[in-house]
N, CA and C of each residue as an Amber inpcrd file, in Angstrom:
protein
   564
 -13.4190000  -3.5210000 -20.4510000 -13.8730000  -3.3410000 -21.5460000
 -12.8480000  -2.2210000 -22.2970000 -12.0630000  -3.0030000 -23.5020000
 -11.5430000  -1.8310000 -24.1710000 -12.0640000  -0.8930000 -25.2710000
 -13.1680000  -1.8510000 -25.8690000 -13.6800000  -1.0090000 -26.9420000
 -14.9610000  -2.0230000 -26.8650000 -16.2300000  -1.2520000 -27.6120000
 -17.5260000  -1.6270000 -27.5140000 -17.9870000  -0.8690000 -29.2200000
 -18.9000000  -1.7800000 -29.9530000 -18.8330000  -1.3600000 -31.0890000
 -20.4330000  -2.2400000 -31.3660000 -21.1700000  -1.3170000 -31.9710000
 -22.4370000  -2.2390000 -32.4300000 -22.3370000  -2.1270000 -33.8970000
 -23.5410000  -3.0640000 -34.4610000 -23.5730000  -3.1270000 -35.8990000
 -24.8850000  -2.7580000 -36.2570000 -24.9230000  -2.2100000 -37.2210000
 -26.5690000  -1.4210000 -37.7190000 -26.7860000  -2.2540000 -38.9300000
 -27.7200000  -2.4570000 -38.9600000 -28.1710000  -3.8250000 -40.0990000
 -28.6680000  -2.8450000 -40.8880000 -29.4690000  -1.8760000 -40.7860000
 -30.1440000  -1.0330000 -41.5640000 -29.5620000   0.5120000 -41.6440000
 -28.7020000   0.6800000 -42.3700000 -27.8900000   2.2150000 -42.2720000
 -27.1930000   2.2230000 -43.8450000 -27.6380000   4.0270000 -44.1900000
 -26.8300000   4.2730000 -45.3290000 -25.3140000   4.6450000 -45.0190000
 -24.8720000   4.7940000 -43.7060000 -23.5620000   4.9760000 -43.6460000
 -22.6890000   3.7700000 -42.8350000 -22.0060000   3.9710000 -42.0700000
 -21.0090000   2.6960000 -41.7600000 -22.3110000   1.9540000 -40.7700000
 -21.7620000   0.4780000 -40.8830000 -22.7010000  -0.2830000 -40.5330000
 -21.9740000  -0.5520000 -38.9020000 -21.0160000  -0.4680000 -38.7030000
 -20.4130000  -0.2450000 -37.2370000 -20.0340000   1.0880000 -36.8240000
 -20.4450000   0.9710000 -35.1890000 -20.4090000   2.5140000 -34.8460000
 -19.4540000   2.2250000 -33.3850000 -18.6870000   2.7230000 -32.8380000
 -17.8170000   2.6060000 -31.7840000 -18.5390000   3.0870000 -30.7490000
 -19.2410000   2.6620000 -29.8180000 -19.7240000   3.3130000 -28.3500000
 -18.6500000   3.3970000 -27.2570000 -17.4800000   3.0350000 -27.4080000
 -16.6280000   2.9910000 -26.3210000 -15.0300000   2.5130000 -26.9600000
 -14.2150000   3.3480000 -27.0230000 -12.8560000   3.3660000 -27.4950000
 -13.0670000   3.3710000 -29.0930000 -11.5780000   3.4230000 -29.6970000
 -11.7410000   3.7720000 -31.2730000 -10.6000000   2.5420000 -31.9290000
 -10.3750000   1.9240000 -31.2770000  -9.1520000   0.7150000 -31.5230000
  -9.9390000  -0.9480000 -31.6890000 -10.3680000  -1.0310000 -33.3230000
 -11.1080000  -2.7810000 -33.2550000 -10.0570000  -3.8920000 -32.7940000
 -10.9130000  -4.8610000 -31.9990000 -10.1360000  -5.3120000 -31.5610000
  -9.2660000  -6.7880000 -32.4050000  -8.6430000  -6.3920000 -33.3350000
  -7.9420000  -7.3880000 -34.3550000  -7.3410000  -8.3890000 -33.3440000
  -6.7980000  -9.4510000 -34.2930000  -6.3960000 -10.3120000 -33.6470000
  -6.5110000 -11.8020000 -33.6490000  -6.6190000 -12.6060000 -33.0340000
  -6.8580000 -14.0470000 -32.8970000  -8.4510000 -13.9200000 -32.2520000
  -9.3160000 -14.7840000 -33.0400000 -10.4660000 -15.5400000 -32.5690000
 -10.6270000 -16.8370000 -32.7290000 -10.6160000 -17.6800000 -31.7050000
 -10.5320000 -19.1150000 -31.4570000 -11.9850000 -20.0540000 -31.1980000
 -12.0280000 -21.3680000 -31.6680000 -13.1210000 -21.7240000 -31.3530000
 -12.9310000 -22.4930000 -30.1810000 -14.3420000 -22.8300000 -29.3630000
 -14.0660000 -23.4920000 -28.2840000 -13.6660000 -24.5630000 -28.1500000
 -13.4060000 -25.5910000 -28.8100000 -12.5070000 -26.7190000 -28.7870000
 -11.8550000 -26.7600000 -29.8320000 -11.1720000 -28.0230000 -30.5550000
 -10.1410000 -28.5330000 -31.4100000 -10.3870000 -27.2050000 -32.4310000
  -9.4330000 -26.7280000 -33.2900000 -10.1660000 -26.0810000 -34.7860000
  -9.8840000 -27.1920000 -35.6630000 -11.1590000 -26.4880000 -36.4580000
 -10.9300000 -27.2360000 -37.7870000 -10.2850000 -26.5500000 -39.0970000
  -9.5930000 -25.7330000 -38.4040000  -8.6150000 -25.2840000 -39.6950000
  -8.4630000 -23.6040000 -39.2350000  -7.7400000 -23.3880000 -40.4890000
  -6.9400000 -21.5640000 -39.8440000  -7.4620000 -20.8510000 -40.8830000
  -8.0960000 -19.3050000 -40.5890000  -8.5790000 -18.4070000 -41.6820000
  -8.0660000 -17.1630000 -41.3220000  -8.0130000 -16.2570000 -42.6990000
  -7.8720000 -15.0210000 -42.5950000  -8.5720000 -14.1020000 -43.1170000
  -9.0060000 -13.0340000 -42.4950000 -10.3550000 -12.1930000 -43.0430000
 -10.1760000 -10.9770000 -42.6580000 -11.0070000  -9.9870000 -42.9910000
 -10.6660000  -8.6100000 -42.8790000 -11.7590000  -8.1480000 -41.6470000
 -11.3550000  -8.0390000 -40.5110000 -12.6890000  -7.3770000 -39.5100000
 -12.5180000  -8.3970000 -38.8550000 -13.0480000  -7.8990000 -37.4360000
 -13.0730000  -8.9710000 -36.0050000 -14.5190000  -9.4660000 -36.3340000
 -15.4810000  -8.9100000 -36.8290000 -16.7100000  -9.5540000 -36.9210000
 -16.8280000 -10.8700000 -37.6370000 -15.9340000 -10.8710000 -38.9030000
 -16.1760000 -12.1110000 -39.7030000 -15.0500000 -13.1440000 -38.7270000
 -13.9800000 -12.7020000 -38.3630000 -13.1890000 -13.7950000 -37.6680000
 -14.2920000 -14.1810000 -36.5340000 -15.0200000 -13.7310000 -35.3910000
 -15.8710000 -14.0190000 -34.9860000 -17.1460000 -15.1220000 -35.3540000
 -17.4570000 -14.9110000 -36.5450000 -18.1800000 -15.8320000 -37.2850000
 -17.5780000 -16.9820000 -37.8860000 -16.4820000 -17.0990000 -38.3090000
 -15.5960000 -17.9250000 -38.4150000 -15.2830000 -18.9860000 -37.3570000
 -14.5860000 -18.5030000 -35.8740000 -14.4350000 -19.2720000 -35.0750000
 -15.3660000 -19.8990000 -34.0670000 -17.0050000 -19.4430000 -34.6330000
 -17.9720000 -19.8260000 -33.9980000 -18.0500000 -21.0730000 -34.6880000
 -17.7860000 -21.6340000 -36.2840000 -17.6830000 -22.2890000 -37.0390000
 -16.5570000 -23.1170000 -37.0200000 -15.3610000 -23.0790000 -35.7940000
 -14.5360000 -24.0770000 -35.3300000 -13.1670000 -23.9690000 -36.2940000
 -13.2240000 -22.2310000 -36.3960000 -11.6900000 -22.0710000 -36.9730000
 -10.9880000 -20.9930000 -35.9320000  -9.7700000 -21.1950000 -36.3380000
  -8.7670000 -20.3250000 -35.6720000  -8.6530000 -19.1980000 -36.7530000
  -9.1160000 -17.9750000 -36.5180000  -9.0770000 -16.8920000 -37.2370000
  -8.2630000 -15.8400000 -37.0150000  -7.9440000 -14.9110000 -38.1110000
  -7.0470000 -14.0280000 -37.4990000  -7.7770000 -12.8970000 -38.2600000
  -8.0800000 -11.9960000 -37.6780000  -8.6930000 -10.5410000 -38.0970000
  -7.9710000  -9.4690000 -38.6170000  -7.8350000  -9.3630000 -39.8450000
  -6.7960000  -8.2920000 -40.2810000  -7.4500000  -6.6650000 -40.2200000
  -6.8760000  -5.8080000 -40.0290000  -7.4950000  -4.1700000 -39.5000000
  -8.2510000  -3.9860000 -40.8970000  -8.0650000  -4.3290000 -42.0080000
  -7.9270000  -3.8390000 -43.2010000  -7.7600000  -4.6990000 -44.1310000
  -8.1420000  -4.6440000 -45.6540000  -7.9310000  -5.7070000 -46.7570000
  -6.6280000  -5.4110000 -47.0730000  -5.9580000  -4.2690000 -47.1390000
  -4.5680000  -3.6910000 -47.4820000  -3.5510000  -3.5890000 -46.3980000
  -3.8460000  -4.0750000 -44.8740000  -3.0810000  -4.1330000 -44.0910000
  -2.4480000  -5.4590000 -44.0400000  -1.4180000  -5.5140000 -44.0120000
  -0.7740000  -6.8700000 -43.3740000  -0.1190000  -6.6410000 -41.8960000
  -0.6820000  -5.6960000 -41.2660000  -0.2710000  -5.7570000 -39.8020000
  -0.6920000  -6.9120000 -39.2460000   0.2500000  -7.3880000 -38.5210000
   0.2870000  -8.7650000 -37.8220000   0.1560000  -9.9920000 -38.5260000
   0.2060000  -9.8430000 -39.8750000   0.2490000 -11.1270000 -41.1710000
   1.2210000 -11.9160000 -40.5230000   2.4910000 -11.1850000 -40.5890000
   3.8120000 -12.3180000 -40.5010000   3.5410000 -13.1900000 -39.1250000
   3.0890000 -12.2950000 -38.0110000   3.1320000 -12.8650000 -36.7920000
   2.3120000 -14.2240000 -36.8350000   1.3350000 -13.7530000 -37.3720000
  -0.0360000 -14.7350000 -37.3070000   0.5010000 -16.0950000 -37.9100000
   1.0890000 -15.7520000 -39.3640000   1.7580000 -17.2080000 -40.0410000
   2.5350000 -17.9050000 -39.0810000   3.3330000 -17.0840000 -38.3780000
   4.4330000 -17.9460000 -37.5320000   3.5370000 -18.7490000 -36.3170000
   2.7670000 -18.1690000 -35.9900000   2.0620000 -18.9450000 -34.5470000
   1.2390000 -20.0760000 -35.5210000   0.6800000 -19.8900000 -36.4580000
   0.1240000 -21.0820000 -37.1040000   0.6950000 -22.1260000 -37.5930000
   2.3960000 -21.5870000 -37.9870000   3.0530000 -22.4580000 -38.4810000
   3.6550000 -23.1470000 -37.6080000   3.7400000 -22.6880000 -36.2940000
   4.1750000 -23.2260000 -35.0550000   3.3940000 -24.1890000 -34.3620000
   2.1790000 -23.9240000 -34.6300000   1.0460000 -25.2410000 -34.0890000
   0.8520000 -26.0700000 -35.1670000   1.7680000 -26.1480000 -36.3840000
   1.2890000 -27.3490000 -37.0400000   0.3860000 -27.0280000 -38.7020000
  -0.2360000 -25.9630000 -38.3180000  -1.3030000 -25.3670000 -39.5300000
  -0.3400000 -25.4740000 -40.9300000  -0.7980000 -26.2620000 -42.1750000
  -0.2790000 -26.2860000 -43.3220000  -1.3150000 -25.2930000 -44.4700000
  -2.1690000 -25.1410000 -44.2730000  -2.9570000 -24.5260000 -45.0870000
  -3.9300000 -23.3700000 -44.1810000  -4.1870000 -22.2080000 -45.0430000
  -4.9180000 -21.3390000 -44.5160000  -6.4430000 -21.2670000 -45.4950000
  -7.0820000 -20.9240000 -45.0130000  -8.7370000 -20.3210000 -45.6310000
  -8.8070000 -18.9470000 -45.8740000  -8.6590000 -18.4040000 -46.8230000
  -9.1260000 -17.0300000 -47.3290000 -10.3660000 -16.5580000 -47.3300000
 -11.0080000 -15.4110000 -46.5650000 -12.4730000 -15.3490000 -47.1420000
 -12.5370000 -14.1020000 -47.1040000 -11.8920000 -13.2700000 -48.6300000
 -12.0780000 -11.6920000 -48.8160000 -13.3490000 -11.4160000 -49.2750000
 -13.9110000  -9.9690000 -48.9020000 -14.7780000  -9.8140000 -48.9530000
 -15.3960000  -9.7710000 -50.1450000 -16.4140000  -9.8910000 -50.5510000
 -17.2670000 -10.3100000 -51.7050000 -17.0040000  -8.8640000 -52.5500000
 -16.7670000  -7.6430000 -52.1540000 -16.4830000  -6.1710000 -53.1040000
 -15.2060000  -6.3890000 -53.5580000 -14.3320000  -7.2910000 -53.3500000
 -13.2320000  -7.2910000 -54.1450000 -13.6140000  -7.6400000 -55.6440000
 -14.6680000  -7.8560000 -56.2180000 -14.5670000  -8.0770000 -57.6120000
 -15.3950000  -6.6960000 -58.0540000 -15.3290000  -5.7280000 -57.0940000
 -15.8870000  -4.5720000 -57.8880000 -14.6680000  -3.3980000 -57.4490000
 -14.0600000  -3.7220000 -56.1360000 -13.1770000  -2.3970000 -55.4440000
 -11.7920000  -3.1230000 -55.5390000 -11.2480000  -2.5840000 -56.7390000
  -9.5380000  -2.8300000 -57.1510000  -8.7120000  -2.7180000 -55.5640000
  -9.2160000  -1.6650000 -54.7280000  -8.2430000  -1.6220000 -53.6790000
  -8.4360000  -3.0650000 -52.9610000  -9.4780000  -3.2560000 -52.8280000
  -9.8660000  -4.6860000 -51.9380000  -9.1600000  -5.8890000 -52.4580000
  -9.2790000  -6.3410000 -53.8840000  -8.5660000  -7.1860000 -54.3580000
  -7.0570000  -6.8820000 -54.4380000  -6.6780000  -5.8470000 -54.9830000
  -4.9820000  -5.7560000 -54.6420000  -4.8600000  -5.7570000 -53.2080000
  -5.2560000  -5.6180000 -52.1990000  -4.9240000  -5.8000000 -50.7330000
  -5.0100000  -7.3680000 -50.4050000  -6.0500000  -7.9000000 -50.9740000
  -6.4050000  -9.3700000 -50.4410000  -5.2120000  -9.8980000 -51.4660000
  -5.0400000  -9.9250000 -52.7060000  -3.9170000 -10.1260000 -53.5570000
  -2.7920000 -10.4960000 -52.8060000  -1.9120000  -9.4900000 -52.4930000
  -1.1370000  -9.4340000 -51.4660000  -1.0580000 -10.1110000 -50.2660000
  -2.1960000 -10.1680000 -49.7550000  -2.4130000 -11.1510000 -48.0830000
  -2.0810000 -12.6550000 -48.6230000  -2.9160000 -12.6890000 -49.5680000
  -2.6970000 -14.2430000 -50.0490000  -1.2150000 -14.7300000 -50.3810000
  -0.4870000 -13.4830000 -51.3810000   0.6940000 -14.2760000 -51.5150000
   1.4310000 -14.3330000 -50.7350000   1.4460000 -13.3430000 -49.5840000
   2.2350000 -13.7570000 -48.6470000   2.3100000 -15.2680000 -47.4490000
   0.9200000 -15.3210000 -47.9510000   0.6180000 -16.6910000 -46.9300000
   0.9590000 -17.7160000 -47.6320000   1.2140000 -17.3440000 -49.2190000
   1.6310000 -18.6890000 -50.0410000   3.1960000 -18.5630000 -50.1230000
   4.0680000 -17.4130000 -49.5700000   5.4990000 -17.4470000 -49.5950000
   6.0750000 -17.7850000 -48.4030000   5.0730000 -18.0620000 -47.5900000
   5.0830000 -18.3930000 -46.2330000   5.1360000 -20.1440000 -45.8480000
   4.6680000 -20.6190000 -47.2570000   5.0380000 -22.1120000 -47.2720000
   3.3220000 -22.3780000 -46.9130000   2.2070000 -21.7650000 -47.2330000
   0.7260000 -22.2920000 -46.8770000   0.3840000 -22.4560000 -47.9810000
  -0.9860000 -23.4280000 -48.0760000  -1.4520000 -23.9590000 -48.6800000
  -2.7230000 -22.9310000 -48.8480000  -2.8690000 -22.1460000 -49.9650000
  -4.2950000 -21.4720000 -49.3870000  -5.7500000 -21.7640000 -50.1980000
  -6.5730000 -21.6480000 -49.5870000  -8.0800000 -22.3360000 -50.2340000
  -8.7830000 -20.6090000 -50.1640000  -9.1670000 -20.4950000 -50.9880000
  -9.7750000 -18.9970000 -51.7100000 -11.3520000 -19.0390000 -51.5610000
 -12.2030000 -18.5350000 -50.5980000 -13.7170000 -18.7950000 -50.7620000
 -14.2480000 -17.8290000 -51.2660000 -15.1350000 -17.6870000 -52.2720000
 -16.2370000 -17.0150000 -52.5600000 -17.6720000 -16.9150000 -52.6350000
 -18.3150000 -15.9180000 -52.6250000 -19.5560000 -15.6800000 -52.8740000
 -20.2200000 -14.3860000 -53.4950000 -19.1490000 -14.3370000 -54.5410000
 -19.4500000 -12.6800000 -55.1860000 -21.1510000 -13.0940000 -55.7160000
 -21.5160000 -14.2500000 -56.3940000 -22.8270000 -14.5770000 -57.1620000
 -23.8100000 -13.8810000 -55.8770000 -23.9130000 -14.3000000 -54.8460000
 -24.7290000 -14.2860000 -53.4390000 -24.9110000 -12.1950000 -53.3510000
 -23.3150000 -11.7360000 -53.6810000 -23.1470000 -10.6770000 -53.4490000
 -23.7990000  -9.4970000 -54.5910000 -23.8270000 -10.1410000 -56.0290000
 -24.1320000  -9.5470000 -56.8800000 -25.6030000  -9.5120000 -56.4590000
 -26.5410000 -10.4750000 -56.3080000 -28.0320000 -10.5270000 -56.0250000
 -28.5400000  -9.9350000 -55.1230000 -27.3910000  -9.1690000 -53.8890000
 -27.8590000  -8.7360000 -52.2610000 -26.6030000  -8.1470000 -51.9840000
 -26.3710000  -6.5200000 -51.9360000 -25.2480000  -6.0240000 -51.6100000
 -24.8560000  -6.0400000 -50.3750000 -25.5790000  -6.3530000 -49.4070000
 -25.5780000  -6.6900000 -48.3590000 -24.9360000  -7.8210000 -47.8420000
 -24.6970000  -8.7860000 -48.6050000 -23.5480000  -9.8990000 -48.0280000
 -22.3470000  -9.7070000 -48.6810000 -21.6580000  -8.6750000 -48.1460000
 -20.4380000  -8.3140000 -48.6410000 -19.3390000  -9.3500000 -47.7760000
 -19.3840000  -9.2770000 -46.1300000 -18.6810000 -10.4860000 -45.7770000
 -19.3660000 -11.5570000 -45.0020000 -18.1580000 -12.3900000 -45.0430000
 -18.6440000 -13.8110000 -44.5880000 -19.4420000 -13.8380000 -43.5590000
 -19.4350000 -12.8790000 -42.7920000 -20.5020000 -12.7280000 -41.3830000
 -22.0310000 -12.8410000 -41.9920000 -21.9050000 -11.8850000 -42.8030000
 -23.2410000 -11.4940000 -43.7260000 -23.7640000 -12.8060000 -44.6270000
 -22.7910000 -13.7060000 -44.9480000 -23.3540000 -14.6350000 -45.8560000
 -23.9740000 -15.4990000 -44.4540000 -23.0160000 -15.8520000 -43.5070000
 -23.6600000 -16.9330000 -42.5890000 -24.7680000 -16.2070000 -41.8820000
 -24.9090000 -15.1380000 -41.5290000 -25.9130000 -14.6320000 -40.9180000
 -27.1560000 -15.0580000 -41.8220000 -27.4520000 -14.9420000 -43.3260000
 -28.4200000 -14.8760000 -44.0700000 -28.3830000 -16.4260000 -44.5100000
 -27.6620000 -17.4630000 -43.8870000 -27.9750000 -18.8540000 -43.9250000
 -27.3740000 -19.6180000 -45.4680000 -26.6270000 -18.5330000 -45.8080000
 -25.4970000 -19.2550000 -47.0660000 -24.1740000 -19.7200000 -46.8970000
 -23.9420000 -20.6790000 -47.5690000 -22.0870000 -20.8950000 -47.2470000
 -21.4060000 -20.2300000 -48.6080000 -20.0860000 -20.0920000 -48.7750000
 -19.5480000 -19.6240000 -49.4330000 -19.0370000 -20.6160000 -50.4180000
 -18.3370000 -20.5770000 -51.4710000 -17.7270000 -21.4780000 -52.6740000
 -16.3070000 -21.7430000 -52.3380000 -15.7010000 -22.6240000 -52.5190000
 -14.3390000 -22.8060000 -52.5180000 -14.0750000 -22.3550000 -54.0590000
 -13.1670000 -21.3280000 -54.1270000 -13.2000000 -20.6030000 -55.9180000
 -11.6390000 -21.0140000 -56.2280000 -10.6590000 -21.2510000 -55.3530000
  -9.5890000 -22.0950000 -55.7180000  -8.5120000 -22.5290000 -54.4870000
  -7.5150000 -22.9370000 -54.9670000  -6.3940000 -23.9830000 -54.0320000
  -5.4000000 -23.6410000 -54.4430000  -4.7360000 -22.5910000 -53.8300000
  -3.2270000 -22.1440000 -54.2320000  -2.1440000 -23.2820000 -53.6630000
  -1.1600000 -23.4940000 -53.9470000  -0.0800000 -23.9870000 -53.6830000
   0.8450000 -23.1800000 -53.1560000   1.8650000 -23.6960000 -51.8600000
   2.6930000 -22.8860000 -51.2730000   3.3200000 -22.5280000 -52.3830000
   4.2370000 -21.3890000 -52.1710000   5.3800000 -20.9930000 -52.6430000
   6.6640000 -21.1350000 -52.1820000   6.4010000 -21.3630000 -50.5530000
   8.0780000 -21.3460000 -50.1340000   8.9970000 -20.6850000 -50.6320000
   8.5760000 -19.4040000 -50.6070000   9.8180000 -18.5140000 -50.7080000
  10.4760000 -18.3360000 -49.4250000   9.8070000 -18.0460000 -48.4720000
  10.2510000 -17.9620000 -47.0020000  10.2480000 -19.7140000 -46.1840000
  11.6280000 -19.5850000 -45.9310000  11.4300000 -21.4180000 -45.1660000
  10.5290000 -21.7330000 -44.1390000   9.9830000 -22.3600000 -43.8820000
   9.4220000 -22.7320000 -42.7430000  10.0740000 -22.8650000 -41.3440000
  11.5560000 -22.8970000 -41.3560000  12.2720000 -23.0160000 -40.2430000
  12.5660000 -21.3440000 -39.6340000  11.8740000 -20.5510000 -40.5910000
  11.7530000 -19.4420000 -40.1130000  10.7070000 -19.1120000 -39.0130000
   9.8350000 -20.0770000 -39.1830000   8.7250000 -19.8260000 -38.5950000
   8.9950000 -20.7960000 -36.9510000   9.9860000 -19.7900000 -36.1620000
   9.8390000 -20.6370000 -35.0250000   9.2780000 -19.7930000 -33.8000000
   8.9550000 -20.9580000 -32.8240000   8.0510000 -20.1960000 -31.5150000
   8.8330000 -19.2830000 -31.2610000   8.0770000 -17.8960000 -30.7840000
   8.8310000 -17.1850000 -30.2540000   7.8330000 -16.1620000 -29.5710000
   7.7240000 -15.3540000 -28.6960000   6.8600000 -14.4270000 -27.5900000
   5.7770000 -14.0450000 -28.3370000   6.1440000 -13.4180000 -29.6890000
   5.1950000 -12.8220000 -30.7360000   4.3170000 -13.8330000 -31.3680000
   4.8810000 -14.9340000 -31.3400000   3.9720000 -16.4260000 -31.8410000
   3.3970000 -17.1810000 -30.9540000   2.4630000 -16.9370000 -30.2620000
   2.0790000 -17.7460000 -28.9820000   1.1420000 -18.9410000 -29.2990000
   0.9810000 -20.0360000 -28.5660000   0.3580000 -21.3060000 -29.2410000
  -0.7940000 -21.0260000 -29.4160000  -1.5770000 -21.2770000 -30.3320000
  -3.0800000 -21.0010000 -30.3600000  -3.5170000 -22.1950000 -29.8470000
  -4.8190000 -21.8000000 -28.7940000  -5.5010000 -22.6270000 -27.9050000
  -6.6980000 -22.2110000 -27.7830000  -7.6590000 -23.3020000 -27.2480000
  -9.0010000 -22.7620000 -26.7980000  -9.0720000 -21.9140000 -25.7010000
  -7.8610000 -22.0750000 -24.6200000  -7.8880000 -21.8320000 -23.2820000
  -8.1000000 -20.4990000 -22.7850000  -7.1600000 -19.4170000 -23.9330000
  -7.1340000 -17.9800000 -23.8000000  -8.6710000 -17.8820000 -23.8280000
  -9.5180000 -18.1360000 -24.8260000 -10.6230000 -17.6020000 -25.6010000
 -11.6320000 -17.9570000 -23.9550000 -11.6130000 -18.9020000 -23.5370000
 -12.2750000 -19.4000000 -22.0010000 -11.8040000 -18.4240000 -21.0810000
 -10.5010000 -18.4680000 -20.7960000 -10.1200000 -17.2110000 -19.9860000
 -10.8340000 -15.8560000 -20.0180000 -11.0460000 -15.6240000 -21.4020000
 -11.6000000 -13.9620000 -21.8650000 -13.1580000 -14.0720000 -21.6060000
 -13.7960000 -15.1930000 -21.9850000 -14.9930000 -15.1900000 -21.7350000
 -15.6110000 -14.9080000 -20.0220000 -14.6770000 -16.2150000 -19.3210000
 -15.0720000 -16.0810000 -17.9280000 -14.7840000 -14.9700000 -17.2120000
 -13.5240000 -13.9740000 -17.8720000 -13.2730000 -12.6070000 -17.3620000
 -14.5560000 -11.7440000 -17.6670000 -14.9130000 -11.5930000 -18.6970000
 -15.7100000 -10.8410000 -19.2460000 -17.4060000 -11.3510000 -18.6180000
 -17.4620000 -12.4230000 -18.2690000 -19.0330000 -12.6690000 -17.5350000
 -18.4870000 -12.3470000 -15.9160000 -17.4630000 -12.6030000 -15.5550000
 -17.4690000 -11.8660000 -14.5660000 -17.7360000 -10.4770000 -13.6690000
 -17.1600000  -9.3690000 -15.3160000 -17.3970000  -7.9700000 -15.1470000
 -18.4040000  -7.7910000 -15.3700000 -19.3480000  -8.6030000 -16.4590000
 -20.6470000  -8.2820000 -16.4670000 -21.4240000  -8.4650000 -15.2940000
 -21.1460000  -9.4690000 -14.4700000 -22.0870000  -9.9560000 -13.1050000
 -21.5680000  -8.6130000 -12.2180000 -20.9940000  -7.7110000 -11.8620000
 -20.4050000  -6.5310000 -11.3520000 -19.4340000  -7.0560000 -10.0420000
């Protein structure tokens, strides 16, 4: 185990606490079977919530961070994905830095030739500030609404997204391997 984090549902401070390690497990979260689509989110709990609903989800380390986004887009393009669902945190309506960061990430997806569907649940968030992330929304038994569909800009040619070592194929197999290793580790 590289890092271990707990989520505090009732807290005045940060709801995520590190018990071991300090590096969040950003990266891919995969469904067990064939994916229903691709998504980008801020933070691993949200990516995991989407993977449980059939998405290949890329967890970005923060809304303003584009770290790993281009490599993620290369991998998605190489696997034939042409659309990405974006699930920005609901506080983008009240936090200008969150809004600006997400606008930049969505624009980058469009520049790389992807159609981007942006989902929203700001009405739920206004009624309950605890429903900030898509994981919080799912936990409450609610669903987001499709806010807008943005056409690709194709500023960068899709031919630039060739398979490289940095852009491995996305499949469920690595996730199954990871789960098996974790089960073996926990059994001792």
